[in-house]
Short mmCIF file of C-alpha atoms and ligand atoms in Angstrom, two decimals:
data_model
loop_
_atom_site.label_atom_id
_atom_site.label_comp_id
_atom_site.label_asym_id
_atom_site.label_seq_id
_atom_site.Cartn_x
_atom_site.Cartn_y
_atom_site.Cartn_z
CA MET I 148 -38.19 28.93 -1.91
CA THR I 149 -40.77 28.97 1.17
CA VAL I 150 -40.08 27.68 4.57
CA GLU I 151 -42.58 27.93 6.94
CA SER I 152 -41.27 27.28 10.76
CA THR I 153 -43.28 27.84 13.93
CA ASN I 154 -43.00 31.60 13.81
CA ILE I 155 -41.05 32.91 11.12
CA LEU I 156 -41.51 33.05 7.28
CA VAL I 157 -38.20 32.72 4.99
CA ILE I 158 -38.15 34.17 1.75
CA SER I 159 -35.76 34.15 -0.94
CA THR I 160 -37.73 35.96 -3.76
CA ILE I 161 -38.21 39.26 -4.40
CA GLU I 162 -41.44 38.55 -5.90
CA GLU I 163 -42.90 36.64 -3.12
CA LEU I 164 -41.55 39.59 -0.86
CA GLN I 165 -43.42 41.96 -2.57
CA LYS I 166 -46.46 39.88 -2.66
CA LYS I 167 -46.27 39.37 1.11
CA LEU I 168 -45.84 42.92 1.58
CA ASN I 169 -47.77 45.11 -0.92
CA ARG I 170 -49.70 47.65 1.02
CA ASN I 171 -53.16 46.24 0.02
CA GLU I 172 -52.27 43.14 1.82
CA ARG I 173 -50.83 44.85 4.78
CA LYS I 174 -54.03 46.38 5.25
CA GLY I 175 -52.59 49.04 7.33
CA ALA I 176 -50.16 46.97 9.52
CA THR I 177 -46.81 49.00 9.89
CA VAL I 178 -43.45 47.28 8.77
CA GLY I 179 -40.45 47.82 10.41
CA PHE I 180 -37.34 46.38 8.62
CA VAL I 181 -33.89 45.41 10.01
CA PRO I 182 -31.11 45.01 7.10
CA THR I 183 -28.28 42.81 7.93
CA MET I 184 -25.49 40.86 6.55
CA GLY I 185 -26.32 37.77 8.99
CA TYR I 186 -24.11 36.12 11.21
CA LEU I 187 -26.44 37.63 13.88
CA HIS I 188 -25.41 38.73 17.44
CA GLU I 189 -26.93 41.16 20.09
CA GLY I 190 -26.48 44.26 18.16
CA HIS I 191 -28.64 43.00 15.08
CA LEU I 192 -31.16 41.56 17.72
CA SER I 193 -31.29 44.87 19.34
CA LEU I 194 -32.49 46.46 16.11
CA VAL I 195 -35.02 43.86 15.82
CA GLU I 196 -36.16 44.85 19.47
CA HIS I 197 -36.53 48.16 18.58
CA ALA I 198 -38.41 47.33 15.45
CA LYS I 199 -40.62 45.00 17.15
CA GLU I 200 -41.60 47.80 19.86
CA GLN I 201 -42.79 50.30 16.97
CA ASN I 202 -44.30 48.01 14.04
CA ASP I 203 -46.78 45.57 13.40
CA ILE I 204 -44.68 43.31 11.29
CA VAL I 205 -40.79 42.77 11.51
CA VAL I 206 -38.84 42.08 8.43
CA MET I 207 -35.37 41.11 8.49
CA SER I 208 -33.01 40.68 5.49
CA ILE I 209 -29.84 38.56 5.45
CA PHE I 210 -27.66 39.20 2.59
CA VAL I 211 -23.60 39.56 2.14
CA ASN I 212 -24.02 42.40 -0.28
CA PRO I 213 -20.72 41.83 -2.78
CA ALA I 214 -21.23 45.17 -4.07
CA GLN I 215 -19.84 46.88 -0.96
CA PHE I 216 -16.73 44.70 -0.70
CA GLY I 217 -13.67 45.98 -2.60
CA PRO I 218 -11.08 43.94 -4.31
CA GLY I 219 -9.12 42.40 -1.37
CA GLU I 220 -11.77 42.83 1.31
CA ASP I 221 -13.29 40.01 3.24
CA PHE I 222 -16.11 39.29 1.15
CA GLU I 223 -15.25 35.36 0.87
CA SER I 224 -14.22 35.11 4.62
CA TYR I 225 -17.28 37.00 5.89
CA PRO I 226 -18.61 35.07 8.44
CA ARG I 227 -21.81 32.95 7.35
CA ASP I 228 -24.40 30.42 9.08
CA THR I 229 -27.96 30.75 7.85
CA GLU I 230 -29.50 28.02 10.21
CA ARG I 231 -27.81 29.61 13.24
CA ASP I 232 -29.26 33.11 12.02
CA LEU I 233 -32.77 31.48 11.36
CA ARG I 234 -32.91 30.29 15.07
CA LEU I 235 -31.69 33.55 16.41
CA ALA I 236 -34.38 35.86 13.96
CA SER I 237 -37.12 33.39 15.04
CA GLU I 238 -36.54 33.65 18.69
CA ALA I 239 -36.13 37.00 18.57
CA GLY I 240 -39.66 37.38 17.25
CA VAL I 241 -38.68 38.34 13.34
CA ASP I 242 -41.91 37.64 11.21
CA ILE I 243 -40.37 37.65 7.83
CA LEU I 244 -36.53 36.69 6.88
CA PHE I 245 -35.76 37.64 3.68
CA ILE I 246 -32.58 35.74 2.53
CA PRO I 247 -31.71 36.22 -1.48
CA THR I 248 -29.20 34.91 -3.68
CA VAL I 249 -26.72 37.52 -5.26
CA ASP I 250 -28.28 36.70 -8.29
CA GLU I 251 -31.62 37.36 -7.14
CA MET I 252 -30.89 40.62 -5.74
CA TYR I 253 -28.54 41.42 -8.86
CA PRO I 254 -29.65 39.70 -12.00
CA THR I 255 -28.07 42.26 -14.33
CA ASN I 256 -24.90 43.95 -14.33
CA SER I 257 -26.15 47.47 -15.71
CA GLY I 258 -23.25 49.68 -14.03
CA ILE I 259 -25.82 52.21 -12.80
CA ARG I 260 -24.64 53.41 -9.71
CA ILE I 261 -25.72 55.90 -7.10
CA LEU I 262 -22.63 58.14 -5.81
CA PRO I 263 -23.01 59.21 -1.82
CA GLY I 264 -21.31 62.31 -2.36
CA LYS I 265 -18.71 64.38 -0.29
CA LEU I 266 -20.21 62.16 3.16
CA ALA I 267 -18.47 59.42 1.57
CA CYS I 268 -15.11 61.26 1.30
CA GLU I 269 -13.93 60.92 4.84
CA LEU I 270 -13.33 58.02 7.23
CA CYS I 271 -14.56 54.69 5.88
CA GLY I 272 -15.51 55.89 2.60
CA ALA I 273 -12.01 57.07 2.04
CA SER I 274 -10.48 54.02 2.87
CA ARG I 275 -12.86 51.89 1.09
CA PRO I 276 -13.41 53.59 -2.17
CA GLY I 277 -17.02 52.88 -3.57
CA HIS I 278 -18.07 50.93 -0.35
CA PHE I 279 -21.00 53.28 0.21
CA ASP I 280 -22.16 53.02 -3.32
CA GLY I 281 -22.62 49.49 -2.97
CA VAL I 282 -24.43 50.14 0.31
CA LEU I 283 -26.36 52.67 -1.18
CA LYS I 284 -27.41 50.33 -4.07
CA VAL I 285 -28.47 47.46 -1.61
CA VAL I 286 -30.20 49.76 0.79
CA LEU I 287 -32.58 51.19 -2.21
CA LYS I 288 -33.27 47.94 -3.78
CA LEU I 289 -34.25 46.71 -0.42
CA PHE I 290 -36.37 49.52 0.86
CA ASN I 291 -37.98 49.12 -2.77
CA ILE I 292 -38.72 45.73 -2.09
CA VAL I 293 -39.79 45.92 1.46
CA ASP I 294 -41.44 49.37 1.64
CA PRO I 295 -40.80 49.67 5.25
CA ASP I 296 -42.63 51.84 7.19
CA ARG I 297 -39.74 52.26 9.58
CA SER I 298 -35.96 51.18 8.96
CA TYR I 299 -33.36 50.27 12.00
CA PHE I 300 -29.70 51.23 11.55
CA GLY I 301 -27.06 50.82 14.28
CA VAL I 302 -24.94 53.52 15.05
CA LYS I 303 -21.77 51.21 15.17
CA ASP I 304 -21.70 52.24 11.67
CA ALA I 305 -22.18 55.91 12.11
CA GLN I 306 -20.85 57.04 8.72
CA GLN I 307 -23.51 54.57 7.03
CA LEU I 308 -26.30 55.60 9.30
CA ALA I 309 -25.58 59.63 8.27
CA ILE I 310 -25.47 59.01 4.51
CA ILE I 311 -28.33 57.04 4.50
CA GLU I 312 -30.40 59.15 6.83
CA THR I 313 -29.54 62.08 4.02
CA PHE I 314 -30.08 59.63 1.36
CA VAL I 315 -33.93 59.16 2.46
CA HIS I 316 -34.33 62.85 2.77
CA ASP I 317 -32.73 64.04 -0.24
CA PHE I 318 -34.74 61.62 -2.20
CA ASN I 319 -37.74 61.51 -0.47
CA LEU I 320 -37.94 58.03 0.16
CA ARG I 321 -40.98 56.81 2.08
CA THR I 322 -39.15 54.92 5.07
CA ALA I 323 -38.51 56.69 8.10
CA ILE I 324 -35.09 55.95 9.63
CA VAL I 325 -34.30 54.85 13.57
CA ARG I 326 -30.68 54.86 15.05
CA VAL I 327 -30.12 52.01 17.17
CA PRO I 328 -27.24 52.58 19.86
CA ILE I 329 -24.04 50.40 19.92
CA VAL I 330 -24.46 47.29 21.61
CA ARG I 331 -21.06 46.23 22.94
CA GLU I 332 -19.30 43.26 24.75
CA ASP I 333 -18.63 43.30 28.67
CA ASP I 334 -15.32 44.55 27.85
CA GLY I 335 -16.15 47.24 25.52
CA LEU I 336 -15.49 45.66 22.34
CA ALA I 337 -18.55 46.75 19.88
CA LYS I 338 -20.75 43.71 18.86
CA SER I 339 -19.77 42.71 15.09
CA SER I 340 -20.03 39.87 13.22
CA ARG I 341 -16.46 39.82 12.48
CA ASN I 342 -15.20 39.69 15.68
CA VAL I 343 -15.01 35.70 15.32
CA ASN I 344 -12.29 36.06 12.77
CA LEU I 345 -10.17 38.04 14.96
CA THR I 346 -7.25 35.74 16.61
CA THR I 347 -7.54 34.77 20.23
CA VAL I 348 -4.74 37.50 21.00
CA GLU I 349 -6.11 39.93 18.83
CA ARG I 350 -9.71 39.18 20.36
CA SER I 351 -7.87 39.63 23.94
CA GLU I 352 -6.23 43.24 22.53
CA ALA I 353 -9.57 44.43 20.47
CA PRO I 354 -11.24 46.05 23.57
CA VAL I 355 -8.20 48.49 23.77
CA ILE I 356 -10.33 50.49 20.92
CA TYR I 357 -13.24 51.42 22.97
CA LYS I 358 -10.83 52.32 25.96
CA ALA I 359 -9.17 54.62 23.59
CA LEU I 360 -11.84 56.35 22.40
CA GLN I 361 -13.06 56.88 26.04
CA ILE I 362 -10.01 58.44 26.96
CA GLY I 363 -10.30 60.62 23.82
CA ALA I 364 -14.01 61.22 25.16
CA ASP I 365 -12.80 62.39 28.61
CA MET I 366 -9.97 64.61 26.77
CA PHE I 367 -12.75 66.38 24.80
CA GLY I 368 -14.93 66.84 28.01
CA ASN I 369 -11.97 68.67 29.53
CA GLY I 370 -11.45 71.00 26.38
CA ALA I 371 -8.94 69.40 24.35
CA HIS I 372 -8.68 69.91 20.60
CA SER I 373 -9.18 67.44 17.98
CA GLU I 374 -6.28 67.04 16.74
CA GLU I 375 -4.57 66.04 20.15
CA ILE I 376 -7.26 63.94 20.64
CA GLU I 377 -6.97 61.74 17.52
CA GLN I 378 -3.30 61.63 18.16
CA GLN I 379 -3.56 60.04 21.88
CA VAL I 380 -6.17 57.51 20.83
CA SER I 381 -4.12 56.40 17.97
CA GLU I 382 -1.13 56.33 20.40
CA TRP I 383 -3.04 54.29 23.02
CA ILE I 384 -4.34 51.88 20.42
CA VAL I 385 -0.76 51.14 18.97
CA SER I 386 0.54 50.45 22.14
CA ASN I 387 -1.60 48.82 23.44
CA SER I 388 -2.37 46.01 20.55
CA SER I 389 -1.02 44.83 17.34
CA GLY I 390 -3.85 46.67 15.43
CA LYS I 391 -2.68 49.18 12.92
CA ILE I 392 -4.71 52.54 12.79
CA ASP I 393 -6.71 53.00 9.26
CA TYR I 394 -7.99 56.20 10.99
CA VAL I 395 -8.74 58.09 14.03
CA LYS I 396 -10.82 61.25 13.27
CA MET I 397 -13.13 63.62 15.07
CA LEU I 398 -15.63 65.19 13.20
CA ALA I 399 -19.20 67.32 13.29
CA TYR I 400 -21.91 64.50 13.11
CA PRO I 401 -24.02 63.73 11.31
CA GLY I 402 -22.41 66.23 8.72
CA LEU I 403 -18.89 64.80 8.94
CA GLY I 404 -17.56 67.97 7.96
CA PRO I 405 -15.10 70.26 10.22
CA ILE I 406 -16.38 70.60 13.90
CA THR I 407 -17.05 74.53 14.26
CA VAL I 408 -18.76 76.84 16.65
CA ASN I 409 -22.17 75.97 15.53
CA THR I 410 -21.61 72.44 15.94
CA ASN I 411 -23.77 70.52 17.84
CA GLU I 412 -22.82 66.61 18.12
CA VAL I 413 -19.26 65.56 17.11
CA ILE I 414 -18.11 61.85 16.44
CA LEU I 415 -14.77 60.59 17.68
CA ALA I 416 -14.22 57.42 14.95
CA CYS I 417 -11.78 55.18 14.33
CA ALA I 418 -11.17 51.75 12.08
CA VAL I 419 -8.50 49.57 13.27
CA GLN I 420 -6.63 46.75 11.16
CA PHE I 421 -6.36 43.56 12.47
CA SER I 422 -4.56 40.74 10.69
CA SER I 423 -7.46 39.61 8.77
CA THR I 424 -9.91 41.67 10.03
CA ARG I 425 -10.84 45.35 10.20
CA LEU I 426 -12.82 46.81 13.11
CA ILE I 427 -14.41 49.89 13.36
CA ASP I 428 -16.13 51.94 16.48
CA ASN I 429 -17.07 55.38 17.12
CA ILE I 430 -18.36 57.59 20.55
CA ILE I 431 -20.73 60.43 19.57
CA MET I 432 -20.37 63.31 21.99
CA SER I 433 -22.63 66.58 22.35
CA THR I 434 -20.59 69.76 22.45
CA LYS I 435 -23.02 71.61 24.59
CA GLY I 436 -21.68 71.87 28.51
CA GLY I 437 -19.11 69.52 28.07
CA SER I 438 -21.16 66.65 28.50
CA HIS I 439 -21.06 63.16 26.54
CA VAL I 440 -23.82 61.81 24.62
CA SER I 441 -23.35 58.08 25.00
CA ASN I 442 -24.52 56.15 21.98
CA ASP I 443 -24.89 53.21 23.60
CA ASP I 444 -26.63 54.10 26.85
CA GLU I 445 -29.27 51.24 26.35
CA GLN I 446 -27.33 48.21 26.34
P1 AMP Z 71 -24.21 44.40 9.32
O1 AMP Z 71 -24.65 42.80 9.43
O2 AMP Z 71 -22.57 44.29 10.25
O3 AMP Z 71 -24.26 44.57 8.07
O4 AMP Z 71 -25.02 45.26 10.41
C1 AMP Z 71 -26.24 45.39 10.09
C2 AMP Z 71 -27.11 46.36 11.07
O5 AMP Z 71 -26.74 46.32 12.43
C3 AMP Z 71 -26.43 47.66 10.85
O6 AMP Z 71 -27.31 48.69 10.91
C4 AMP Z 71 -25.42 47.75 11.76
O7 AMP Z 71 -25.10 49.16 12.31
C5 AMP Z 71 -26.09 47.35 13.17
N1 AMP Z 71 -25.19 46.96 14.34
C6 AMP Z 71 -23.84 45.83 13.73
N2 AMP Z 71 -23.37 45.98 14.82
C7 AMP Z 71 -23.90 46.45 15.76
C8 AMP Z 71 -23.87 46.70 17.19
N3 AMP Z 71 -22.75 46.38 17.98
N4 AMP Z 71 -24.98 47.55 17.73
C9 AMP Z 71 -25.87 48.11 17.19
N5 AMP Z 71 -26.06 47.89 15.98
C10 AMP Z 71 -25.10 47.28 15.40
#
């Protein structure tokens, strides 16, 4: 199916997208790629903005990838609104919107998997076994289909970003990976498609997550140890919200190993489970001179 509206081409088959983006057809035009699961918000649109600045053609995909959801997770309740996404993507200047079905992406059930290795042992990888296998599966397929010059990923999903950067490097994939800072609501809550599934009370509590991370970042600037910071951040979140801590963790970034004297950047990351919605957030900081590297300095 192909739908042409005024300024956006919507494609749902791999064959058609590959034909459109064939390197011979491109005639040297560069392609920036923004993979998403839809229910678009300003975080996604910030990726598009970066992609537009740096490329001739911007391709966005919208695919709620079942391979990255575990049993009992929110695949079914993940928010979806294709009409709204189409309008927002079009207004943001996306040239091609790829919206495949699950059958189109996964026509066979071969069971072949890509294992993300030790980078997936911490943080979300520890709480969501198999999640990053599913992420790498869809990302590799999408990179092969779109063949982008540059691909745009948010620092919001910092572990995903670290794994994809390493994957691209280790397997000599052709695309460059561009990091895009976290976009937040006015009250500090990181924008997420899942925020809409919070109850009214939970939505009013959720900004506590970023507040707690900021407190942790200040402690880091003042020389506190990571265990002390992790504990304070957890306590702050638990005492000021109904959210349950999945993890609060400080690690070297992007290697996600322990912090050592050679570490240049650290991540303070957390995942908090509300009644039906799990939220993640992070702050990345420089270890040099106690100064913080804000990862949302381009809001
Ligand atoms: P998703 O649709 O949640 O899978 O996200 C698609 C892409 O948008 C990923 O690269 C995310 O890291 C990025 N993204 C999601 N939320 C934000 C945000 N608040 N700020 C910046 N990027 C984001």
